[in-house]
Coordinates of C-alpha atoms in Angstrom, one line a residue:
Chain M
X1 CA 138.4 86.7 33.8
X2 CA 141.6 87.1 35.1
X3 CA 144.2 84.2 37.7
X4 CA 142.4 84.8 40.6
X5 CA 138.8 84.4 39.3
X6 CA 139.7 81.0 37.9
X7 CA 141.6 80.0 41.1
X8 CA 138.4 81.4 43.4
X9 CA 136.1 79.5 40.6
X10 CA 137.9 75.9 41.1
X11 CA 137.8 76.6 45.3
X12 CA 134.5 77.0 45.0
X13 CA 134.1 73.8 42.6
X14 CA 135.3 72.2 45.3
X15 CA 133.8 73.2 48.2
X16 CA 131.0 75.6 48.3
X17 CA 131.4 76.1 52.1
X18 CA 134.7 77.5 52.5
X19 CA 133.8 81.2 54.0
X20 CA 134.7 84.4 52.5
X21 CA 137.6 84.8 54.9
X22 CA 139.1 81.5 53.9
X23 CA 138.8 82.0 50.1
X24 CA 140.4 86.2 50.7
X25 CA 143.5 84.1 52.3
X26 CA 143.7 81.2 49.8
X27 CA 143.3 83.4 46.7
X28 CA 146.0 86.5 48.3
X29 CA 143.1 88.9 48.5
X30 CA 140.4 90.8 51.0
X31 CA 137.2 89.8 51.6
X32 CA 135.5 92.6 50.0
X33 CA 137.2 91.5 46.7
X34 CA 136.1 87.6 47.3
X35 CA 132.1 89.5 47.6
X36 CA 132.6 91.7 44.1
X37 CA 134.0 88.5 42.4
X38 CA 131.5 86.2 43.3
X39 CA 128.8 88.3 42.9
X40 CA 129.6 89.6 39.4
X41 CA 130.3 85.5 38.8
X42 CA 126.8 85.2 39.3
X43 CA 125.9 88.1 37.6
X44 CA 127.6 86.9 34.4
X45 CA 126.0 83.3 35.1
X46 CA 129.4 81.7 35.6
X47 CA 127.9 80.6 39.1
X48 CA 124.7 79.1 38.8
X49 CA 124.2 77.7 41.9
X50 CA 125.6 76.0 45.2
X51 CA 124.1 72.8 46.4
X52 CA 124.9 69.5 48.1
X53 CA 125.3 66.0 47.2
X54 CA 123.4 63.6 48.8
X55 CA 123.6 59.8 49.1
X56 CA 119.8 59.3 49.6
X57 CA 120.6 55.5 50.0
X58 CA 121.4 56.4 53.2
X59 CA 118.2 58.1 54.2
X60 CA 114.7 57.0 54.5
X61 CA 113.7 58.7 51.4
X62 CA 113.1 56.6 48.3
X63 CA 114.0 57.5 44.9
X64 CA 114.5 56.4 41.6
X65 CA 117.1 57.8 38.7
X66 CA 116.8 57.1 35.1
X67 CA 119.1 57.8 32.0
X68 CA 117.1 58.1 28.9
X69 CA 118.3 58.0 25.4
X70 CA 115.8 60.1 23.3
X71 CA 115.9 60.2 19.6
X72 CA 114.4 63.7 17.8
X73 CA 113.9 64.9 14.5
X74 CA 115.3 68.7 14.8
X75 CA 112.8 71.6 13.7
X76 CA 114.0 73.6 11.1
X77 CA 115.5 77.0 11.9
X78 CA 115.1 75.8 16.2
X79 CA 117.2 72.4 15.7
X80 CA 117.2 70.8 19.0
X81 CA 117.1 73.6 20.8
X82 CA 113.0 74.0 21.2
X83 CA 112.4 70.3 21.5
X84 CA 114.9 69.9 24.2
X85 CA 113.3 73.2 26.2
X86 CA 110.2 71.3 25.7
X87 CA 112.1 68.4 27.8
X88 CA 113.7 70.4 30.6
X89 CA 111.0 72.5 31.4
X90 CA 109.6 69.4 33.3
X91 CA 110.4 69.6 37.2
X92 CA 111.1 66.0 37.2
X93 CA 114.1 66.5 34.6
X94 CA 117.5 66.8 36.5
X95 CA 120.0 67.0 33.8
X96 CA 119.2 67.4 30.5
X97 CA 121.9 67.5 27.4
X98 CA 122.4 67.5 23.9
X99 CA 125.0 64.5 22.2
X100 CA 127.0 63.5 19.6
X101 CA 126.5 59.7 18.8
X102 CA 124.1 57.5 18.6
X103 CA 120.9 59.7 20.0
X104 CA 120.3 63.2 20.3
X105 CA 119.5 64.0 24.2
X106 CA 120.2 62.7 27.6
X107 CA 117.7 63.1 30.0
X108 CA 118.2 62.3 33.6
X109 CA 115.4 62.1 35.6
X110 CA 114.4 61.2 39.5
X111 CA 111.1 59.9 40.6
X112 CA 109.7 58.2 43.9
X113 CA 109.4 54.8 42.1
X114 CA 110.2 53.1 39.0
X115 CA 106.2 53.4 38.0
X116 CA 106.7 57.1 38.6
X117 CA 109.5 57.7 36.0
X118 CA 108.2 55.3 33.8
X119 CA 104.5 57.0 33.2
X120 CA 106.5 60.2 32.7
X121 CA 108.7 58.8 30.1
X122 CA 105.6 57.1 28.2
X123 CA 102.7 59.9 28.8
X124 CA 105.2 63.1 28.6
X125 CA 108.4 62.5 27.5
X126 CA 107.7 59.9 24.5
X127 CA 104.6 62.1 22.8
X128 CA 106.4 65.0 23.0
X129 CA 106.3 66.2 18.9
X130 CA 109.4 65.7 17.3
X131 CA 110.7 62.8 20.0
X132 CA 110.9 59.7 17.7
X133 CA 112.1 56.9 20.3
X134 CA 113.4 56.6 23.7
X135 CA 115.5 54.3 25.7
X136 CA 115.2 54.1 29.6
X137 CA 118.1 52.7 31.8
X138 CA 117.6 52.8 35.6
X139 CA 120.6 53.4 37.6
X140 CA 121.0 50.8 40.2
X141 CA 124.2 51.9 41.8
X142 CA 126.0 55.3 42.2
X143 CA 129.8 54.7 42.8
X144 CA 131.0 58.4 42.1
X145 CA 129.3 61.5 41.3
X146 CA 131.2 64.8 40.5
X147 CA 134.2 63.9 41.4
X148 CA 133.5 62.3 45.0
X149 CA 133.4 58.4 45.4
X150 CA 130.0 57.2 47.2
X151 CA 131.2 54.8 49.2
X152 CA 135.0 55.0 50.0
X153 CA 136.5 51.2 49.7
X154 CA 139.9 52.0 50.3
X155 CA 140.9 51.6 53.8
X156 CA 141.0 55.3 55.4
X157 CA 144.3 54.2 57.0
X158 CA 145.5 57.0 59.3
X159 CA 148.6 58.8 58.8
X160 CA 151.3 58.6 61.3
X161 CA 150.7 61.5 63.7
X162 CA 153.8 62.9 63.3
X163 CA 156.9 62.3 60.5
Chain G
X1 CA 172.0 38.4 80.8
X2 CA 173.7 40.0 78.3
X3 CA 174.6 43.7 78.5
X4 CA 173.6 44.9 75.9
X5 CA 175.3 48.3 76.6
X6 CA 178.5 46.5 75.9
X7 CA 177.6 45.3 72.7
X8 CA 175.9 48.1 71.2
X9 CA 178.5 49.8 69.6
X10 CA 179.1 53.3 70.8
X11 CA 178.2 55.2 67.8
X12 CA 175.0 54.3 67.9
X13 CA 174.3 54.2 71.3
X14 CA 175.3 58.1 71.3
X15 CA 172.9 58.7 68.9
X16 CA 169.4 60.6 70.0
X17 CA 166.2 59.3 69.0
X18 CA 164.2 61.8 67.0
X19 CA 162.9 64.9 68.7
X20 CA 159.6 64.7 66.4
X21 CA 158.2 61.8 67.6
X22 CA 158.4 63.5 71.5
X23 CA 154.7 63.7 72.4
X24 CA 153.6 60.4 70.3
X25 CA 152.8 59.0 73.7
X26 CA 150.5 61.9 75.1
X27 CA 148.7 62.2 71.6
X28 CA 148.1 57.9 71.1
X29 CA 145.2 58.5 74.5
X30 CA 143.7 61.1 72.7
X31 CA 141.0 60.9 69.8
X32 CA 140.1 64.3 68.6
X33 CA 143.7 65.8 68.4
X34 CA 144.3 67.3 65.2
X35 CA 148.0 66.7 63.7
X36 CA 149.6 69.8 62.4
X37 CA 152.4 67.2 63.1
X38 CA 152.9 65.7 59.7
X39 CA 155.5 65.4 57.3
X40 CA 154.0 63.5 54.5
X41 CA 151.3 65.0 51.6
X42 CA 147.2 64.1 52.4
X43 CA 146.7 62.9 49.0
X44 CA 146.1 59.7 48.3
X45 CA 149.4 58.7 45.3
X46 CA 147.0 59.2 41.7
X47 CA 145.5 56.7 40.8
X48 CA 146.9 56.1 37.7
X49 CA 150.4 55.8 39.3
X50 CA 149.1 53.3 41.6
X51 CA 147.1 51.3 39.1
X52 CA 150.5 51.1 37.5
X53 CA 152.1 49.6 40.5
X54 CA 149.4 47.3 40.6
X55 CA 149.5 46.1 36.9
X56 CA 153.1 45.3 37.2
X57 CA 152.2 43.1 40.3
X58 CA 149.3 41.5 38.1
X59 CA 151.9 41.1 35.7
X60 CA 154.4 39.0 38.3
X61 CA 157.3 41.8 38.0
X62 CA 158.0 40.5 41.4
X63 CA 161.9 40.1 41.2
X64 CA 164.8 42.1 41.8
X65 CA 165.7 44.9 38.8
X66 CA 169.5 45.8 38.3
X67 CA 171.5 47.4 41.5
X68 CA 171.4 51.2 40.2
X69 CA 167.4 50.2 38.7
X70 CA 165.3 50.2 35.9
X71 CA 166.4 51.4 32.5
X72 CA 163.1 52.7 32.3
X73 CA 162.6 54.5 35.8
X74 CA 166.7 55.7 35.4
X75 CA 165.7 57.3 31.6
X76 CA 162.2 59.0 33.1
X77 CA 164.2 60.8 35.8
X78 CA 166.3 62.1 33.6
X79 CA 163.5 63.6 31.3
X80 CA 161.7 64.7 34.4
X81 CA 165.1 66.4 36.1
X82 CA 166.0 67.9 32.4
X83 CA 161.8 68.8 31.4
X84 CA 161.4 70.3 35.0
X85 CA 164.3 71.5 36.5
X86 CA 167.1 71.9 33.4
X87 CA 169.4 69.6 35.0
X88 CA 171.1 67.2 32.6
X89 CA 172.1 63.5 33.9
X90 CA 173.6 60.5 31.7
X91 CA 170.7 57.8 32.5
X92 CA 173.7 55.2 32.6
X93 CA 176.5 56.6 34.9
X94 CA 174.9 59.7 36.7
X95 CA 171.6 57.9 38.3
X96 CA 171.1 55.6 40.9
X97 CA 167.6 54.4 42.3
X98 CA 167.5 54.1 46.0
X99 CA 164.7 53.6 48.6
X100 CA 163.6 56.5 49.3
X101 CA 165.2 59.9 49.4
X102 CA 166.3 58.7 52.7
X103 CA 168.6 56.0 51.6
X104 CA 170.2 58.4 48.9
X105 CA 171.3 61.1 51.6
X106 CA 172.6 58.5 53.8
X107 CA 174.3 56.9 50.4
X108 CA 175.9 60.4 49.4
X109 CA 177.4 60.7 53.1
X110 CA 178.6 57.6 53.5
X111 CA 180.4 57.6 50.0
X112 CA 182.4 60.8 50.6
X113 CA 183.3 60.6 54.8
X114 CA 186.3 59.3 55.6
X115 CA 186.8 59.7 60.0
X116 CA 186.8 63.2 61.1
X117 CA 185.6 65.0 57.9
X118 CA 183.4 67.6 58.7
X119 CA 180.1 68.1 57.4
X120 CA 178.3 71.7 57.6
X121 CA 174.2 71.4 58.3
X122 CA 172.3 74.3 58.1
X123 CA 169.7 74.3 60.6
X124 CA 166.6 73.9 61.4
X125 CA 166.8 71.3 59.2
X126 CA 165.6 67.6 58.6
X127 CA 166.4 65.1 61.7
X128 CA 168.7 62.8 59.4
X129 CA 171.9 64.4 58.2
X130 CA 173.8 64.7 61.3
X131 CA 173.2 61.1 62.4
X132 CA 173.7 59.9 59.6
X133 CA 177.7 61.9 59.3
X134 CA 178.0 60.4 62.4
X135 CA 177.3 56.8 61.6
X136 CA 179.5 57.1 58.5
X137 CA 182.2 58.4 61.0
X138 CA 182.2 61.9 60.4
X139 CA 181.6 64.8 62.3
X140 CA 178.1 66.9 61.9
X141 CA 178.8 71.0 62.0
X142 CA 175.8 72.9 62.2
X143 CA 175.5 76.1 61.2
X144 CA 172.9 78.1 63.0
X145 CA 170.2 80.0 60.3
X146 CA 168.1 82.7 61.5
X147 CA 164.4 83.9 61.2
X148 CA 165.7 87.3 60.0
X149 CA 167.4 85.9 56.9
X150 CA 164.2 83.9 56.4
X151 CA 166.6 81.1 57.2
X152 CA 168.7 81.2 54.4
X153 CA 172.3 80.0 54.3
X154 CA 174.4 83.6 53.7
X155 CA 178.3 83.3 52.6
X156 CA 179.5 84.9 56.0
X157 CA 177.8 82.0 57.7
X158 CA 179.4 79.7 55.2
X159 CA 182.5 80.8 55.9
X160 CA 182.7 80.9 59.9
X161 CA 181.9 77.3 59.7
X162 CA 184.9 76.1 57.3
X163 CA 187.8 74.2 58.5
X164 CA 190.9 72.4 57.2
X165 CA 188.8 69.3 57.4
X166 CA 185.2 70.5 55.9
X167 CA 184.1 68.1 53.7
X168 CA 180.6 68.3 52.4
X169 CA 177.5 71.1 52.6
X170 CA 174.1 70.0 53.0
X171 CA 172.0 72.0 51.1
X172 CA 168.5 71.2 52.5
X173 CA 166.2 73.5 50.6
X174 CA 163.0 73.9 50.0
X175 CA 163.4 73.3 54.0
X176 CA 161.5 70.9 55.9
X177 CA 160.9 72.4 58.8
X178 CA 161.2 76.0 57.8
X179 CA 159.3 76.2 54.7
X180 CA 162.5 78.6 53.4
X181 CA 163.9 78.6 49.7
X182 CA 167.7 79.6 48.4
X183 CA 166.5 81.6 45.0
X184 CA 169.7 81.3 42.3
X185 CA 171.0 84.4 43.9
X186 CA 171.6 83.4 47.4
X187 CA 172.7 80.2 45.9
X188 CA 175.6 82.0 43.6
X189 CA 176.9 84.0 46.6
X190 CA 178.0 80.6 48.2
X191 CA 179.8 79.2 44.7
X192 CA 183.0 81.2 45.0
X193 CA 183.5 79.9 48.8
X194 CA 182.3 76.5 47.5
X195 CA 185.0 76.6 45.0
X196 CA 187.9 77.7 47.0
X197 CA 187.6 75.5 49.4
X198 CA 186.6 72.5 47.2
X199 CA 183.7 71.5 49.5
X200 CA 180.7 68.8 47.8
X201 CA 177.3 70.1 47.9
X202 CA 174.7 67.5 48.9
X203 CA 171.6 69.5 47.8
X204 CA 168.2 67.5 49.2
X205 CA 165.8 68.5 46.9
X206 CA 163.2 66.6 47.7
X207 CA 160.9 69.1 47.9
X208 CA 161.7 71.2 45.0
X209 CA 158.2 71.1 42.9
X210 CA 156.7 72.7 46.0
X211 CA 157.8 76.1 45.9
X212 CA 155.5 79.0 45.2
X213 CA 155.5 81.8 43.5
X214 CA 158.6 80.6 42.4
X215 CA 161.0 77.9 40.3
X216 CA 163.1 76.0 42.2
X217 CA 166.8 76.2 41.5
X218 CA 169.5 73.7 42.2
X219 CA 173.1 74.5 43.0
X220 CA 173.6 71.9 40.0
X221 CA 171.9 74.3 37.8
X222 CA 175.3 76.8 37.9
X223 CA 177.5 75.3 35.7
X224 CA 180.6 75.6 37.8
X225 CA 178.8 73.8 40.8
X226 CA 177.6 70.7 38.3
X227 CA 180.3 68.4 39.3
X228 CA 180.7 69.3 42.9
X229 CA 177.3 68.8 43.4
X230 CA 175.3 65.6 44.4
X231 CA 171.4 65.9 44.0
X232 CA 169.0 63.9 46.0
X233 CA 165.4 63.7 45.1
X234 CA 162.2 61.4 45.1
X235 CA 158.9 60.4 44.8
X236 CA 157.3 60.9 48.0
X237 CA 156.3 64.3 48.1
X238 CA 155.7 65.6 44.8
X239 CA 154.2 62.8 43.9
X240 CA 152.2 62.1 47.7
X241 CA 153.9 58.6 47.3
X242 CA 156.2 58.8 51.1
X243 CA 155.2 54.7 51.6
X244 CA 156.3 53.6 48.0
X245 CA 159.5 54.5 49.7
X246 CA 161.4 55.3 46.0
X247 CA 164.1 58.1 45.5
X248 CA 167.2 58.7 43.4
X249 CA 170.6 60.0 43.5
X250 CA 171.7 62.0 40.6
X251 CA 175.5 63.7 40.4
X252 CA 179.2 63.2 39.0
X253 CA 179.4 59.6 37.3
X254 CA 182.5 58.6 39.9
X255 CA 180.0 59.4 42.8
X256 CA 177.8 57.6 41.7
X257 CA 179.4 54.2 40.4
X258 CA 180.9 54.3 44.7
X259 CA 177.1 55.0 45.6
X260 CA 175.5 52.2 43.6
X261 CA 178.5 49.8 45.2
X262 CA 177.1 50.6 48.6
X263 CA 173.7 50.4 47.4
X264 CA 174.4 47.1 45.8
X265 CA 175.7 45.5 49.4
X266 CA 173.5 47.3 52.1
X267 CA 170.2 46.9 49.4
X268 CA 170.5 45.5 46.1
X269 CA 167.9 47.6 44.2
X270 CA 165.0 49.4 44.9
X271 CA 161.5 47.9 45.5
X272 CA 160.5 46.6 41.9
X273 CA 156.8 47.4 42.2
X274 CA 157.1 50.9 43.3
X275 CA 160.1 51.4 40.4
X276 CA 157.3 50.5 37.9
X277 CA 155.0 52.6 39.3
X278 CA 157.6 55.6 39.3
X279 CA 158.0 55.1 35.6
X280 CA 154.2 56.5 35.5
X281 CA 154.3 59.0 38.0
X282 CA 157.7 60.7 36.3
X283 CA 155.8 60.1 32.3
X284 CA 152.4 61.2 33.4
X285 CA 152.4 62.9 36.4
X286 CA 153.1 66.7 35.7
X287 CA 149.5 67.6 36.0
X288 CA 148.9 66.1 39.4
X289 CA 152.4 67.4 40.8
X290 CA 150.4 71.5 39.9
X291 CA 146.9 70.2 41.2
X292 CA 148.6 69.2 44.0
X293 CA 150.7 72.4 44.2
X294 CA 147.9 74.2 43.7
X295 CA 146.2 73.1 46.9
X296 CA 149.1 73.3 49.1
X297 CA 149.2 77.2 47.8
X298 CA 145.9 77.9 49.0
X299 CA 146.4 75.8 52.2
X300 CA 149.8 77.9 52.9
X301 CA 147.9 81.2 52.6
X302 CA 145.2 80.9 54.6
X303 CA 147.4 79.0 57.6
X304 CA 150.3 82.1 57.5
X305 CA 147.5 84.8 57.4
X306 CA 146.1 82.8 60.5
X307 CA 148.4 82.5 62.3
X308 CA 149.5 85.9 61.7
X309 CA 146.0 87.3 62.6
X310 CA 146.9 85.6 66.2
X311 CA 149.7 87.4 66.3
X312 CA 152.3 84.7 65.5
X313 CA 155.0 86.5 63.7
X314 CA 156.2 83.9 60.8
X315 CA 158.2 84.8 57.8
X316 CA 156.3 83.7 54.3
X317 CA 157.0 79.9 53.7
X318 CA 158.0 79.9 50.0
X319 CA 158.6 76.2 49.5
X320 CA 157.6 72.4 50.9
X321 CA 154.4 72.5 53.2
X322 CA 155.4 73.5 56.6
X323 CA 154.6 77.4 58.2
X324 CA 157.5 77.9 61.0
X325 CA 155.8 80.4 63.3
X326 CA 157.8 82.2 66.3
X327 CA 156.6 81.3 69.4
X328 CA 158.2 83.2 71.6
X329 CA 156.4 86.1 72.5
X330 CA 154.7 83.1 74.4
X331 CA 157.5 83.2 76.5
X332 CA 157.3 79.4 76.2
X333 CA 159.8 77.3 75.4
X334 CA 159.0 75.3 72.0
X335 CA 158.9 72.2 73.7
X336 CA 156.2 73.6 76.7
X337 CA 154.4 75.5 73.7
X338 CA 153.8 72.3 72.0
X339 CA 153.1 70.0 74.8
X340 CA 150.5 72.5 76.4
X341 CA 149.2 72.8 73.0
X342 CA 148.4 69.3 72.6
X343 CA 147.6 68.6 76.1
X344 CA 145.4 71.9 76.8
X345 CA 143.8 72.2 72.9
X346 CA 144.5 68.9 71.0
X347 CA 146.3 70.4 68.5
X348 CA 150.1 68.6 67.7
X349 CA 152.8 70.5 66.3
X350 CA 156.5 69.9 66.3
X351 CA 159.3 71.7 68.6
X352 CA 161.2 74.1 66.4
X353 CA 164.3 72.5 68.7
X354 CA 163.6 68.7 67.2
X355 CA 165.2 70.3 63.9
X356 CA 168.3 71.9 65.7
X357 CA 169.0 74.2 68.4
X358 CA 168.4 77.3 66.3
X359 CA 164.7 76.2 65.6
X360 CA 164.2 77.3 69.6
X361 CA 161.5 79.4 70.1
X362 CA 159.7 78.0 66.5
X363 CA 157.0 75.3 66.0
X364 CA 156.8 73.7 62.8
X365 CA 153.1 73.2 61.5
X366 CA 152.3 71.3 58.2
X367 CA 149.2 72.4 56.1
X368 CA 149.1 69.5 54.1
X369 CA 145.6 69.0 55.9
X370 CA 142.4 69.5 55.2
X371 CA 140.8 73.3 55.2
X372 CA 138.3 71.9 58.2
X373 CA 141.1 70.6 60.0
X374 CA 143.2 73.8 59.5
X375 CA 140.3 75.9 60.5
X376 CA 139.2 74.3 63.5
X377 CA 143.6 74.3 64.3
X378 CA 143.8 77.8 64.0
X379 CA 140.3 78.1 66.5
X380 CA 142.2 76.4 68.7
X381 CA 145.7 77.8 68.8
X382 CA 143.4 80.9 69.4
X383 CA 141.6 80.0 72.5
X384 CA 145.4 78.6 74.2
X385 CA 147.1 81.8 73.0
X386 CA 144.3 83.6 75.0
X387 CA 144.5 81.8 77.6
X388 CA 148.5 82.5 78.0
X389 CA 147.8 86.4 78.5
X390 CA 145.3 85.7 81.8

């Protein structure tokens, strides 16, 4: 991948809305070229996917996120790998990764209620074969999430209009 | 009632105010102008540069640090100029601390004018020099730079401006307003005149980490222009840290010892919070200067192609974070482009003329704002230039 790939890659990091004529002037190229490069990005499944990120406190919609810490004895020849596809494959698993320390996979998970994600961590996740113990924390409070602050406590002070 | 024409003293009742701040008034009323007008970065200072500013508070280093400032801020400049730039300062005799980048230009004047001395401004360039030469009691020359020569200074200009009682050359590049860059080159065609003539080059370099494409070079990076040549710089821009108001003065140690006496009457030293804080930014800070570069670049791009694609002919800024489109196959004047602008579109950008005569027929927009804002500008400049050709 060569300069401009990486540069178009952390533009799109970002912000996923900037158009195709924006990114051609920001990276110095045409339009056409922006199209090729992102599609063969998503070709080579550099560019999974564009979404947004939502502060559901501030909507009418309830839900509920959980961090779970979950221990697993690895299968031989498979490791973690088949125990934690058993894992992700559920709808209600966000995130899903494998650690170093003191537990073996993360889980992240989102549910209506705290029942919700509780009942799937005790009839799903936790008799899974292979998990050995789990660990659920609720998160109360997002402050930041990839890279952007939730609620911005610094005063926004406007700059002087001109200088 | 006093007249307070009679005691204001005449030098600096002759004094303009500053042509940037022209259409302040019209643009307070309005609330959904966007400000191309800007000379200051949009980021906030990094937050580990700030947290260090606030630690030091926490701390109680609330008291005043020695006239030419900390050992510590004085030693960091002088990795950062030497790491960065290859420019080599003695930390004890060749630095001095000042508020602001501001402060050091006005220091640098000051310390070399006596009445009458002359000294040459290129321009468009920055409102302050010429004031400033006046207040110290010297005499500003301007030296008119054109779009053709992507407003470089060229030796023949140079020349036509010398007298008997040239002093000093400003040097103000990477330019604020034009966005134009001397590359070593351009700068070495100026040393022998420089030499002959034995004039000081004040070389504002305050924006030097924002040039693209390119590395900046300082006049004090050709050996036999070292010790005619005084370099200012700061924090404010490369480090988005304009309100910390912290700068430095870097040249020949007998400059510098008259500058820090000046600096030691007119200020004593240099905020103490925002010297700490410096000490961080100059250690740590390399990787946000090239984020923040890195931005800027994109920014720059997509606001020349713009305005380009509107038919604005503008030369290719390399440097600082300003575009400096012609305006005049308008046919407007820059001061009626820019007012009609703003009151017609909502769109504020700075008269070309507020940085000199020769910036007539130029505006001055800064990109350092955000791609939405630059896009909707752009939309906007659009529908007023179409509405000029009905």
């Amino acid at each position: 991948m060569d300069q401009r790939s990486n540069k178009l890659l952390k533009l799109l990091e970002k912000d996923c809305t900037l158009t195709p004529a924006q990114l051609a002037a920001m990276c110095d190229t045409t339009e056409e070229d922006i199209a090729l490069r992102v599609q063969s990005l998503k070709d080579e499944g550099v560019i999974l996917g564009y979404k947004a990120l939502i502060n559901w406190e501030k909507t009418a919609i309830e839900a509920v996120e959980a961090l779970i810490e979950v221990k697993i004895t690895p299968q031989r020849d498979k490791g973690f790998d088949r125990i934690a596809e058993r894992i992700y494959q559920y709808e209600e698993v966000e995130s899903c990764y494998l650690m170093s320390g003191g537990y073996d996979v993360t889980v992240i998970i989102t549910g209506r209620t705290l029942r919700e994600v509780a009942l799937f961590v005790s009839e799903k996740l936790s008799t899974i074969d292979g998990v050995t113990s789990t660990a659920t924390h609720f998160i109360l409070k997002k402050y930041k999430q990839q890279n952007v602050v939730f609620e911005q406590r610094e005063e926004q002070r406007e700059r002087l209009i001109f200088s | 009632m006093i007249d307070y024409n009679s005691v204001i003293s005449q030098r600096v009742q002759d004094i303009k105010p500053s042509g940037i701040r022209k259409f302040f008034d019209i643009l307070e009323t309005m609330t959904d102008a966007i400000s191309l007008g800007v000379g200051e970065p949009d980021f906030q200072t990094p937050w580990h540069i700030r947290d260090a500013g606030i630690y030091s508070l926490e701390k109680g280093f609330t008291k005043y640090t020695s006239n030419a400032g900390m050992t510590d801020v004085r030693r960091e400049i002088c990795n950062y100029l030497s790491r960065r730039f290859d420019l080599h300062y003695d930390m004890n005799s060749q630095v001095l601390v000042t508020v602001g980048g501001s402060e050091a230009i006005d220091l640098a004047i000051r310390c070399i004018t006596n009445p009458g001395d002359e000294i040459l401004i290129p321009e468009p360039s920055f409102v302050c020099y010429g004031p400033i030469a006046s207040l110290a009691s010297g005499v500003p020359v301007p030296i008119r730079l054109v779009a053709d020569n992507e407003f470089r200074l060229s030796p023949e200009q140079l020349e036509a401006a010398i007298t008997p009682r040239t002093k000093a050359l400003v040097l103000p590049y990477p330019s604020n307003p034009t966005g134009g860059i001397m590359e070593r080159e351009d700068l070495e065609k100026l040393v022998p005149i420089l030499k002959q003539h034995g004039i000081i080059v004040l070389s504002d370099e305050i924006y030097a980490e924002l040039t693209y494409g390119q590395h900046h070079v300082s006049m004090a990076n050709i050996p036999e222009m070292y010790d005619q040549t005084i370099v200012v710089n700061g924090m404010s821009k490369c480090y988005s840290m304009t309100g910390w108001r912290l700068g430095y003065v870097c040249g020949p140690g007998e400059l510098i010892a008259q500058m820090t006496k000046i600096h030691q009457y007119a200020i004593m030293s240099a905020p103490t919070t925002s010297q700490y804080a410096a000490v961080e930014a100059l250690k740590n800070g390399d990787e946000d200067i090239e984020a923040m570069k890195e931005e800027y670049d994109g920014r720059r791009r997509y606001l020349v192609n713009g305005l380009r694609k509107l038919g604005l002919s503008c030369f290719e800024p390399k440097g600082a974070f300003y575009v400096f489109p012609s305006i005049q196959s308008t046919g407007l004047s820059s001061e009626e482009f820019c007012e009609r602008l703003l009151v017609e579109q909502k769109v504020a950008c700075i008269a070309g003329n507020a940085f000199g005569e020769s910036g007539e027929g130029f505006v001055r927009m800064c990109y350092a704002a955000s791609m939405q804002n630059l896009e909707e500008a752009l939309r906007r400049i659009g529908l007023f230039l179409d509405s000029l050709k009905k």
